[in-house]
Coordinates of C-alpha atoms and ligand atoms in Angstrom, one line a residue:
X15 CA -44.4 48.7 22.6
X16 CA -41.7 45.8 23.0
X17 CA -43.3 42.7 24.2
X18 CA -39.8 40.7 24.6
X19 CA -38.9 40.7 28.4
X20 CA -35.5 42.3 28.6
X21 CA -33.5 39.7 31.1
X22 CA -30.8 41.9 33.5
X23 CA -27.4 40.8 34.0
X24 CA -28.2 38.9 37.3
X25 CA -31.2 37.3 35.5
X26 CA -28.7 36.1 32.2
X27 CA -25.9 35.1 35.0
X28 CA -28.8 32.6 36.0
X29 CA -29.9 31.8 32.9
X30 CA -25.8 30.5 32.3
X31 CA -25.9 28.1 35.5
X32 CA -29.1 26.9 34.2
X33 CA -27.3 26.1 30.8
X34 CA -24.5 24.7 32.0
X35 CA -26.3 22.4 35.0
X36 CA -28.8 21.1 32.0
X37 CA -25.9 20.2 29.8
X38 CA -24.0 18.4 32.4
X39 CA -27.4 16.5 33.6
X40 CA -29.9 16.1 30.5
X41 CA -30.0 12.5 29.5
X42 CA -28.6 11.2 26.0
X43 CA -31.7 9.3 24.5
X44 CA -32.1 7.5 21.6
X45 CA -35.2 6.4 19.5
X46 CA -38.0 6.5 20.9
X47 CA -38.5 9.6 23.7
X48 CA -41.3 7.1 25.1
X49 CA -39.5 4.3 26.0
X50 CA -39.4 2.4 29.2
X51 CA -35.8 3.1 28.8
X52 CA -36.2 6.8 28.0
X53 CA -39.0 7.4 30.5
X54 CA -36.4 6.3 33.5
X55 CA -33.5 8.6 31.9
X56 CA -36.0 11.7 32.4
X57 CA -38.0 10.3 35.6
X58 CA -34.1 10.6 37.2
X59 CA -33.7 14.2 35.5
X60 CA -36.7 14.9 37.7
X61 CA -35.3 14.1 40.6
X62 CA -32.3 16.0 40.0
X63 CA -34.2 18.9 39.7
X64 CA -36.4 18.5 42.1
X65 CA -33.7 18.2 44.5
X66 CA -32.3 21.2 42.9
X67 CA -35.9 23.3 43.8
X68 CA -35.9 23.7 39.5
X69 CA -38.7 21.3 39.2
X70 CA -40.9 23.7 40.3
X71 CA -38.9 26.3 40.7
X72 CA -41.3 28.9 41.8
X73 CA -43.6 26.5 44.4
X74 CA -43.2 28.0 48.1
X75 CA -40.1 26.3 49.5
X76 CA -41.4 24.6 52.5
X77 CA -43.4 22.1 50.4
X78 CA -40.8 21.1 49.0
X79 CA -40.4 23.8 45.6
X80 CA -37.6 26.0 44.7
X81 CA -39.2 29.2 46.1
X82 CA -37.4 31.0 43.1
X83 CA -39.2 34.5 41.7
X84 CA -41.1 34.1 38.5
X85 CA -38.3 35.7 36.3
X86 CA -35.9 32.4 37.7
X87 CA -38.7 30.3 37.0
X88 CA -39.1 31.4 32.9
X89 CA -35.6 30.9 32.6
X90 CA -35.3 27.9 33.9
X91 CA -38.2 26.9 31.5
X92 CA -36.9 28.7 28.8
X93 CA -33.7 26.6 29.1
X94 CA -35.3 23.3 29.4
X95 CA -37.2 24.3 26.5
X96 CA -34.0 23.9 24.8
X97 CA -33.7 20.3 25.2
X98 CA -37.8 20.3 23.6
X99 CA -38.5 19.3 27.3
X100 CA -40.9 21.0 30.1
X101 CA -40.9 20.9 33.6
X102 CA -41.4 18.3 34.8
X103 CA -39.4 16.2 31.6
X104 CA -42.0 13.3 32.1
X105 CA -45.9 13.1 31.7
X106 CA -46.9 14.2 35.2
X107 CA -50.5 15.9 34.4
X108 CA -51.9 15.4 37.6
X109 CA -48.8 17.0 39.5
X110 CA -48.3 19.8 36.9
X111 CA -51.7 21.0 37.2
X112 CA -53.2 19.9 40.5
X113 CA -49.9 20.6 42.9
X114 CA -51.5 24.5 42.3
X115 CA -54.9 23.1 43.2
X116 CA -53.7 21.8 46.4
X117 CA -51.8 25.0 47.4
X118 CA -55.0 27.0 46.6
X119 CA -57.5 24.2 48.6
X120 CA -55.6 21.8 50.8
X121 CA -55.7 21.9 54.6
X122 CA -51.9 22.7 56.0
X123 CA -51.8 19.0 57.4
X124 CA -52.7 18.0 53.1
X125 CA -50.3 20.3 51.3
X126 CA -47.5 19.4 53.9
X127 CA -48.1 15.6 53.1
X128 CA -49.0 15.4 49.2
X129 CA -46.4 17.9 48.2
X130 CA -42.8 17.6 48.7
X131 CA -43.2 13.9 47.0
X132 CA -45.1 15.6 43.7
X133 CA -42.9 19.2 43.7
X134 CA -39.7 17.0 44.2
X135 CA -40.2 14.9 41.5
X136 CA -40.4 11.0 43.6
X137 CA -44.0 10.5 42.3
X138 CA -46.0 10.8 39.3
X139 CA -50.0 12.1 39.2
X140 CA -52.1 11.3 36.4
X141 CA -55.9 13.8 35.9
X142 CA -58.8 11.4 35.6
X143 CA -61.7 14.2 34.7
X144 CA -63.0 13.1 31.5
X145 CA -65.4 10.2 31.5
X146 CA -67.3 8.6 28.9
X147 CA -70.7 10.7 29.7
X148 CA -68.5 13.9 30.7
X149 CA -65.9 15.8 28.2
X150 CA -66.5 18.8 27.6
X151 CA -69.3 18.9 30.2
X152 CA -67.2 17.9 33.2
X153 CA -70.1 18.7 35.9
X154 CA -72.2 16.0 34.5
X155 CA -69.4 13.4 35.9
X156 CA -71.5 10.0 36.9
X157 CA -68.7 8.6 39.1
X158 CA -69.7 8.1 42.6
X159 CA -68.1 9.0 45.5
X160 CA -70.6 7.2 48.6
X161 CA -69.3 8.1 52.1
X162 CA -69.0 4.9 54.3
X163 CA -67.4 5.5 57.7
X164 CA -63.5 6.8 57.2
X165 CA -63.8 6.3 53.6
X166 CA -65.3 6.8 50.4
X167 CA -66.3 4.1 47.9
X168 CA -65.7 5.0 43.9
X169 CA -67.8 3.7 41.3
X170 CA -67.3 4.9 37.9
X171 CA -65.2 5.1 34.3
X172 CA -62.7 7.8 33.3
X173 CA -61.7 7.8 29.4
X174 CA -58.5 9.2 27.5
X175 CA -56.5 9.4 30.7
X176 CA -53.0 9.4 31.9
X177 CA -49.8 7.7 29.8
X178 CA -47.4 5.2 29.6
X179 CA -45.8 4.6 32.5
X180 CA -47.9 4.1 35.1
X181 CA -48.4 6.5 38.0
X182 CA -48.2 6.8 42.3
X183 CA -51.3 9.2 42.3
X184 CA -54.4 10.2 40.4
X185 CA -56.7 13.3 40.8
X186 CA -60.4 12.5 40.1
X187 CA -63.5 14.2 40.3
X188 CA -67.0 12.1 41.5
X189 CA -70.6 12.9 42.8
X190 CA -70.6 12.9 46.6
X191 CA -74.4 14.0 46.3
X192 CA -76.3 12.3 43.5
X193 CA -79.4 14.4 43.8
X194 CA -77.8 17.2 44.5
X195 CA -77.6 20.6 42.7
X196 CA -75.5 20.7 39.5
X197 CA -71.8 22.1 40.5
X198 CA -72.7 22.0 44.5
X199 CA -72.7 17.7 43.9
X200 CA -68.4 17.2 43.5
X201 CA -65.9 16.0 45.5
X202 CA -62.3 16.3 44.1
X203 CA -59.8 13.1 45.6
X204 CA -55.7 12.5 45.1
X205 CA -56.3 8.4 44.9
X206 CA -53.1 6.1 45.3
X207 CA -53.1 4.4 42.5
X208 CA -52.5 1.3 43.8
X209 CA -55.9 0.7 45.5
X210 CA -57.7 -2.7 44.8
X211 CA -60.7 -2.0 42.6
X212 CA -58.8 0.1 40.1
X213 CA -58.5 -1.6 36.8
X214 CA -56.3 0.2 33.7
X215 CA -57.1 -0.6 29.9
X216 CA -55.0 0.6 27.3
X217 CA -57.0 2.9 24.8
X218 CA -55.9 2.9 20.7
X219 CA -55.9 6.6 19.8
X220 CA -54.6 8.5 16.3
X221 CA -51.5 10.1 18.6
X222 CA -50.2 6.9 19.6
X223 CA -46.8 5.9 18.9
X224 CA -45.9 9.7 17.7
X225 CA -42.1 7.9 18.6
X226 CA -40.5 11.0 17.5
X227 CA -41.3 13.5 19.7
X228 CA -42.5 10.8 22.5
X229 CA -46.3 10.9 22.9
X230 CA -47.5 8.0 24.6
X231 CA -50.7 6.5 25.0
X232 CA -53.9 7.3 27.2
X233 CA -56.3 4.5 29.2
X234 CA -59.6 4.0 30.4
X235 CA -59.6 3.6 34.2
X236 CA -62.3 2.1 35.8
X237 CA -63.0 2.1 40.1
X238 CA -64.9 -0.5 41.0
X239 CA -65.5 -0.7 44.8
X240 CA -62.7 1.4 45.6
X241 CA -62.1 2.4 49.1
X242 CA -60.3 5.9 49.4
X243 CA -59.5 7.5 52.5
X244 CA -61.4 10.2 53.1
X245 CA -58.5 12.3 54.1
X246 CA -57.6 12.4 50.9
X247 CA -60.5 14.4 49.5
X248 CA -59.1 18.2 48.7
X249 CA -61.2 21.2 49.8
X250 CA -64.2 20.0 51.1
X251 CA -67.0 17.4 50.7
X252 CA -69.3 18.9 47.6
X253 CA -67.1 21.6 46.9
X254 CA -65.1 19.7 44.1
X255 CA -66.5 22.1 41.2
X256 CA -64.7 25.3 43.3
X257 CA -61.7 23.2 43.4
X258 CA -61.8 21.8 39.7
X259 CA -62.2 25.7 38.5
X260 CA -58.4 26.1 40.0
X261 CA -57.4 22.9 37.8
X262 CA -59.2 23.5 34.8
X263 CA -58.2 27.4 34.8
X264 CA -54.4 26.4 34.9
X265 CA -55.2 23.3 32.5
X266 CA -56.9 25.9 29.7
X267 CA -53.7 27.8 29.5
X268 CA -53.3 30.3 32.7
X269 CA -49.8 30.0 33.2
X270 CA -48.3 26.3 31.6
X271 CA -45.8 26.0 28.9
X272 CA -44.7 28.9 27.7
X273 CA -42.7 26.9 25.0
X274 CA -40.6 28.9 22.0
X275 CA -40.5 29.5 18.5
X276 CA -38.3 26.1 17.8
X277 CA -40.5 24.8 15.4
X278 CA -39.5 27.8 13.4
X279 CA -36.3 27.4 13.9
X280 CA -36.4 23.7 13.2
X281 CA -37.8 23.8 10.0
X282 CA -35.6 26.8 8.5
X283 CA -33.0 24.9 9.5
X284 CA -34.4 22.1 7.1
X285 CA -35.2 24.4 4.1
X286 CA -31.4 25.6 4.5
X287 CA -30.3 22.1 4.1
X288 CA -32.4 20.2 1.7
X289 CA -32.3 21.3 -2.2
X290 CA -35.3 22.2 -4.8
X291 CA -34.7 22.9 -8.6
X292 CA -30.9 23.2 -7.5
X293 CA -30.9 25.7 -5.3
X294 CA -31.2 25.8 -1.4
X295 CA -35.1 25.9 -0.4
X296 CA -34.9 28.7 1.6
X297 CA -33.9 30.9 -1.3
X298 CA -37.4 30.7 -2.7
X299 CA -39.9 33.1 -2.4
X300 CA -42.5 30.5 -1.7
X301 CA -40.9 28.8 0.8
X302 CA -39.8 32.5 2.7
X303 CA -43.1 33.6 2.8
X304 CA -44.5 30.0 4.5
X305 CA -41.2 30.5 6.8
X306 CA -42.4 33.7 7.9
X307 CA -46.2 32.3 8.9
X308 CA -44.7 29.6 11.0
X309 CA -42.4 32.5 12.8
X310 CA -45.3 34.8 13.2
X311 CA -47.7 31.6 14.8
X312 CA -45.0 30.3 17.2
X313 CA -43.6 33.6 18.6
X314 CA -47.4 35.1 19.1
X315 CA -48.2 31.5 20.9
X316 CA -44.8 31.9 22.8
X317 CA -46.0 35.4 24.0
X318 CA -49.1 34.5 25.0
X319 CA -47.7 31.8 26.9
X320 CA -45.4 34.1 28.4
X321 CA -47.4 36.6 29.4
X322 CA -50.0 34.0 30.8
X323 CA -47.1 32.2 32.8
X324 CA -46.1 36.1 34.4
X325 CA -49.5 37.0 35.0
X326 CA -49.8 34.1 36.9
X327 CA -47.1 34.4 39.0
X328 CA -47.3 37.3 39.7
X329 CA -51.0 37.2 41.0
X330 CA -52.7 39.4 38.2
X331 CA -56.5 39.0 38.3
X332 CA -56.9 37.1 34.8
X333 CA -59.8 36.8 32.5
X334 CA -59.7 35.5 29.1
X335 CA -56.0 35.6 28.7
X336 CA -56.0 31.2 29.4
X337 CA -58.1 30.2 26.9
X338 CA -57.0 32.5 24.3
X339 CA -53.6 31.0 24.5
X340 CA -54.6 27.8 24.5
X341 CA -57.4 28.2 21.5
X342 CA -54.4 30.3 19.3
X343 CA -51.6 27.5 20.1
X344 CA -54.5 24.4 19.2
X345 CA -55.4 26.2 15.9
X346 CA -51.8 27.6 15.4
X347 CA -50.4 24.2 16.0
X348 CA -52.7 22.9 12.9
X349 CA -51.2 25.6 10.5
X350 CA -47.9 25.4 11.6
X351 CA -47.7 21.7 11.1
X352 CA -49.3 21.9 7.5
X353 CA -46.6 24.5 6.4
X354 CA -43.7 22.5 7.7
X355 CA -45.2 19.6 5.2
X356 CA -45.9 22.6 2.8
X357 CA -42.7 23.3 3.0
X358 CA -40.3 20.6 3.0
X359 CA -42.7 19.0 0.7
X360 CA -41.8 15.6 -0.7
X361 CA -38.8 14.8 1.7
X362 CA -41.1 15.1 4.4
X363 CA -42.2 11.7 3.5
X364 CA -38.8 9.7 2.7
X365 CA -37.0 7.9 5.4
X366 CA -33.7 8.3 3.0
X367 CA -30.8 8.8 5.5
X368 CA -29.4 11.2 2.2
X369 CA -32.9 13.7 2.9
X370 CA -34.1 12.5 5.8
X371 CA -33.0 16.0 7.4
X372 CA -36.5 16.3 9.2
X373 CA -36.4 12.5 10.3
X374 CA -39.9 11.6 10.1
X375 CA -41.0 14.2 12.5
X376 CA -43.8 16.0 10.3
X377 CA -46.3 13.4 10.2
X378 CA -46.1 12.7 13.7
X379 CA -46.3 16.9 14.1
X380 CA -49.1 16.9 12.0
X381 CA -51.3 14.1 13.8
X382 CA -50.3 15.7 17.2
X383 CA -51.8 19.1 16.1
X384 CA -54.7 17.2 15.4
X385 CA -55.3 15.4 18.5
X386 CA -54.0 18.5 20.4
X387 CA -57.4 20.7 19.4
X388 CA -59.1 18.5 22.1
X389 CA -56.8 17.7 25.5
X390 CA -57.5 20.0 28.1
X391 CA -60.7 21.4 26.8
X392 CA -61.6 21.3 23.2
X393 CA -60.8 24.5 20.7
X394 CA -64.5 25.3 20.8
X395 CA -64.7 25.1 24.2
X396 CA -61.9 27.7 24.9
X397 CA -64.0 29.8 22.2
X398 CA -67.0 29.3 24.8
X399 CA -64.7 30.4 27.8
X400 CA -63.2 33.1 26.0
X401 CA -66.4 34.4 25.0
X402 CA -68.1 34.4 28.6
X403 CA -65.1 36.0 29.6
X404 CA -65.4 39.1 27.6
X405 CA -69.2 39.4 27.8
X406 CA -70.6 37.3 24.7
X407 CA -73.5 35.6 25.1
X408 CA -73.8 36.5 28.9
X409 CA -74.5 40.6 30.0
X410 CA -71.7 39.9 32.9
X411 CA -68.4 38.8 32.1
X412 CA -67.8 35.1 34.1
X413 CA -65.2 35.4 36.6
X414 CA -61.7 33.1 36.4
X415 CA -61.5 30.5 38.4
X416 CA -59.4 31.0 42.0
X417 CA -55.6 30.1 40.6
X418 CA -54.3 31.8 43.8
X419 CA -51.6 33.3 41.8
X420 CA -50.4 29.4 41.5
X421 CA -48.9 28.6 37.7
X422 CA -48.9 25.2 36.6
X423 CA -45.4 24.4 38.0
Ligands
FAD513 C1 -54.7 13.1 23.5 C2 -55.7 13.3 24.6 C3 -55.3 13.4 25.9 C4 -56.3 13.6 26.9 N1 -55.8 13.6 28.2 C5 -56.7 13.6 29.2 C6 -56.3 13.5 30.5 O1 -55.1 13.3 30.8 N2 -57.3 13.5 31.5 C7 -58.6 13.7 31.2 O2 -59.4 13.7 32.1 N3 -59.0 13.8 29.9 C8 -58.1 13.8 28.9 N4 -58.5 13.9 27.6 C9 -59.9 14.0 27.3 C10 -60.3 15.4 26.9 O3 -60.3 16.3 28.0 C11 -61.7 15.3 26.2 O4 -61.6 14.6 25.0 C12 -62.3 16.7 26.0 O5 -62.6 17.4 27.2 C13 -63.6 16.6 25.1 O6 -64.5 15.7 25.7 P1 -65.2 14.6 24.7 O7 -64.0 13.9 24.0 O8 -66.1 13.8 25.6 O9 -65.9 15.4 23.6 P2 -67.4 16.1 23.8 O10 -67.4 16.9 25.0 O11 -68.4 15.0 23.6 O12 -67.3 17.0 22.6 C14 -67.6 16.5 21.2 C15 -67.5 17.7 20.3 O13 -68.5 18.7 20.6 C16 -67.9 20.0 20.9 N5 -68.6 20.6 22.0 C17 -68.9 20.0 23.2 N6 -69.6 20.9 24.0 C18 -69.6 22.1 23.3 C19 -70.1 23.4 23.5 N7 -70.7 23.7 24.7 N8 -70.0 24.4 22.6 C20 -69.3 24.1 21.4 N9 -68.8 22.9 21.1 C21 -69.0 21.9 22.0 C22 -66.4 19.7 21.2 O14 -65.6 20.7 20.9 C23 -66.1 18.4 20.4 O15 -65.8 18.9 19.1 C24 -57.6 13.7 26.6 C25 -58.0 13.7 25.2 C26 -57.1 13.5 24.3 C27 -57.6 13.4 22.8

């Protein structure tokens, strides 16, 4: 069984526009991905493509997405993949994950309002789930949502959220029902982020200033008194867990980046280059056999991620197939980093313009695999998910949440 997707002529046709649109229109950048300066450069990319329909190339048309099929849409991501970029080419969590949630659970009047700007690329939408009492156990959220007339007033603390640049939007989850049952007590909201009440602190974390491959930083947010429409609370007053289940599904790996093999590619590239004991690096048996771990790790998490991404898509019923992307590509990412170090070994550290062939990206590799085992659900907890999935530790298998056949766009 071949599980490389065999593109027609009309699909490769595609995939040349794509190429030759990208080349014409992906910014030039220079140092630091994560610059204000940088940031702009890919924030107008956006909007390129979003007026293009290839920002999310396979959201329904008439809210304001490409309406391509899915095989359009994996090209399109498999070329901006190129550039080491994903759709959209800017930190946009909240977008990229909860556009889907508002297909699946918005009114008409909501979806035709709050997409377009989000699918077109003219605003950006940070997730504020996790809070300081509530990581991994998201229901157990103490932010309060307290109906009052037309609106609702938040109380509360969100930690490890959103990035650099600011945003128009954020999604948040709060208690509309304090005393209510556990996962019947959630209201899910799309906040303007420019409400008074809403302060931003900058939080210090191990993946900050990863300046090579552009991480930038997260925040504390904290509402205090703030006064949110009620119109812009998504599917229903206490039904925010139902709608979170959409989020959270696509978040743990049902259909996001399907990514390629270019760390591989990368780092043979490297051993080909630099020198050991005279000869090229690649040429020794150690350094092959570490070569062919990274190639195995990527393409199975590039397969996965495919797979997940056309399932999706294509509205299969899926089970455990999210998670067990995600839990491969956190502990994969960890291995994968090591042997680039392993193998490129002591130039990995020099900043020597004469070796620097890797340019100080494996350190900030290797700390991103590390922070990367916890963002969007920790390894263990996509064990968990996994394992209730496929009838471990409960006699019936738990259902995935409702995606509505709605990738991450
Ligand atoms: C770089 C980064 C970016 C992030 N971005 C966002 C963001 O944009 N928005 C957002 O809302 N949040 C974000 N987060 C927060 C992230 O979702 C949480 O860190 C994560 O859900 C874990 O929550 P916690 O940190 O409170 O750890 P806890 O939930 O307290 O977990 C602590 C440890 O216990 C383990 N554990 C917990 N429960 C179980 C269990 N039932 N079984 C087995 N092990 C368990 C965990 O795996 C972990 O090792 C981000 C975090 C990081 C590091």
């Amino acid at each position: 069984m071949d599980f490389e997707v065999a593109y027609s002529p009309e699909q490769e046709q595609f995939r040349a526009e794509v190429r030759a649109w990208l080349a014409e229109h992906v910014p030039q950048v220079e140092g630091d991905r994560d610059s204000d300066e940088n940031y702009e450069k890919y924030r107008q990319l956006g909007r390129e493509l979003g007026a293009k329909g290839w920002l999310r190339p396979a959201a329904p048309v008439e809210y304001g997405g490409g309406g391509l099929p899915v095989d359009h849409a994996i090209v399109i991501a498999e070329e901006v993949d190129r550039y080491d970029l994903r759709l959209p080419p800017y930190y946009d969590s909240g977008g990229t994950l909860g556009g889907a949630s508002i297909l699946v659970w918005g009114t008409e009047e909501q979806k035709r309002r709050m997409l377009p700007p989000i699918f077109r690329g003219e605003v950006v939408t940070w997730q504020l789930l996790t809070g300081p009492e509530a990581g991994s156990d998201l229901a157990g959220t103490t932010t309060d949502a307290r109906r009052d007339g037309d609106e609702y007033v938040l109380n509360g603390e969100k930690v490890f959220v959103g990035g650099s640049h600011g945003a128009d939007f954020l999604w948040t989850i709060a208690r509309t029902d304090a005393t209510g049952e556990r996962h019947r007590n959630l209201s899910w909201f799309l906040i303007p982020a420019d409400l008074p009440g809403i302060q931003y602190r900058r939080m210090e974390l191990l993946g900050d200033g990863n300046e090579g491959i552009g991480s930038g930083y997260k925040n504390t947010i904290y509402f205090d008194n703030v006064r949110v429409p009620a119109a812009q609370l998504v599917g229903g007053e206490n039904n925010g867990w139902q709608v979170a289940s959409t989020h959270l599904e696509l978040e743990h790996g049902a259909g996001g980046r399907i990514g390629s093999n270019r760390l591989f590619r990368m780092t043979r590239e490297w051993a080909r280059q630099l020198k050991r004991e005279g000869r090229p690096l690649i040429e020794h048996p150690d350094v092959q056999e570490r070569l062919v771990d990274v190639f195995v790790q990527t393409e199975v998490t590039r397969l996965l991620n495919l797979r997940n991404y056309w399932m999706n898509q294509s509205h299969q019923r899926m089970s455990y197939e999210g998670p067990q992307a995600s839990y491969y590509g956190k502990m994969a990412g960890l291995e994968v980093s090591q042997a680039m170090m392993d193998i490129i070994g002591p130039y990995a550290l020099t900043t020597d313009e004469e070796w620097d062939v890797s340019r100080g990206l494996v350190e900030p590799y290797l700390k991103s695999a590390i922070v990367a085992l916890h963002p969007g659900g920790t390894a263990d907890i996509q064990k968990v998910i996994i394992a209730r999935r496929i009838g471990v530790g409960r006699d019936i298998a738990e259902r995935a949440g409702d995606t509505g056949g709605q990738a991450a766009f």
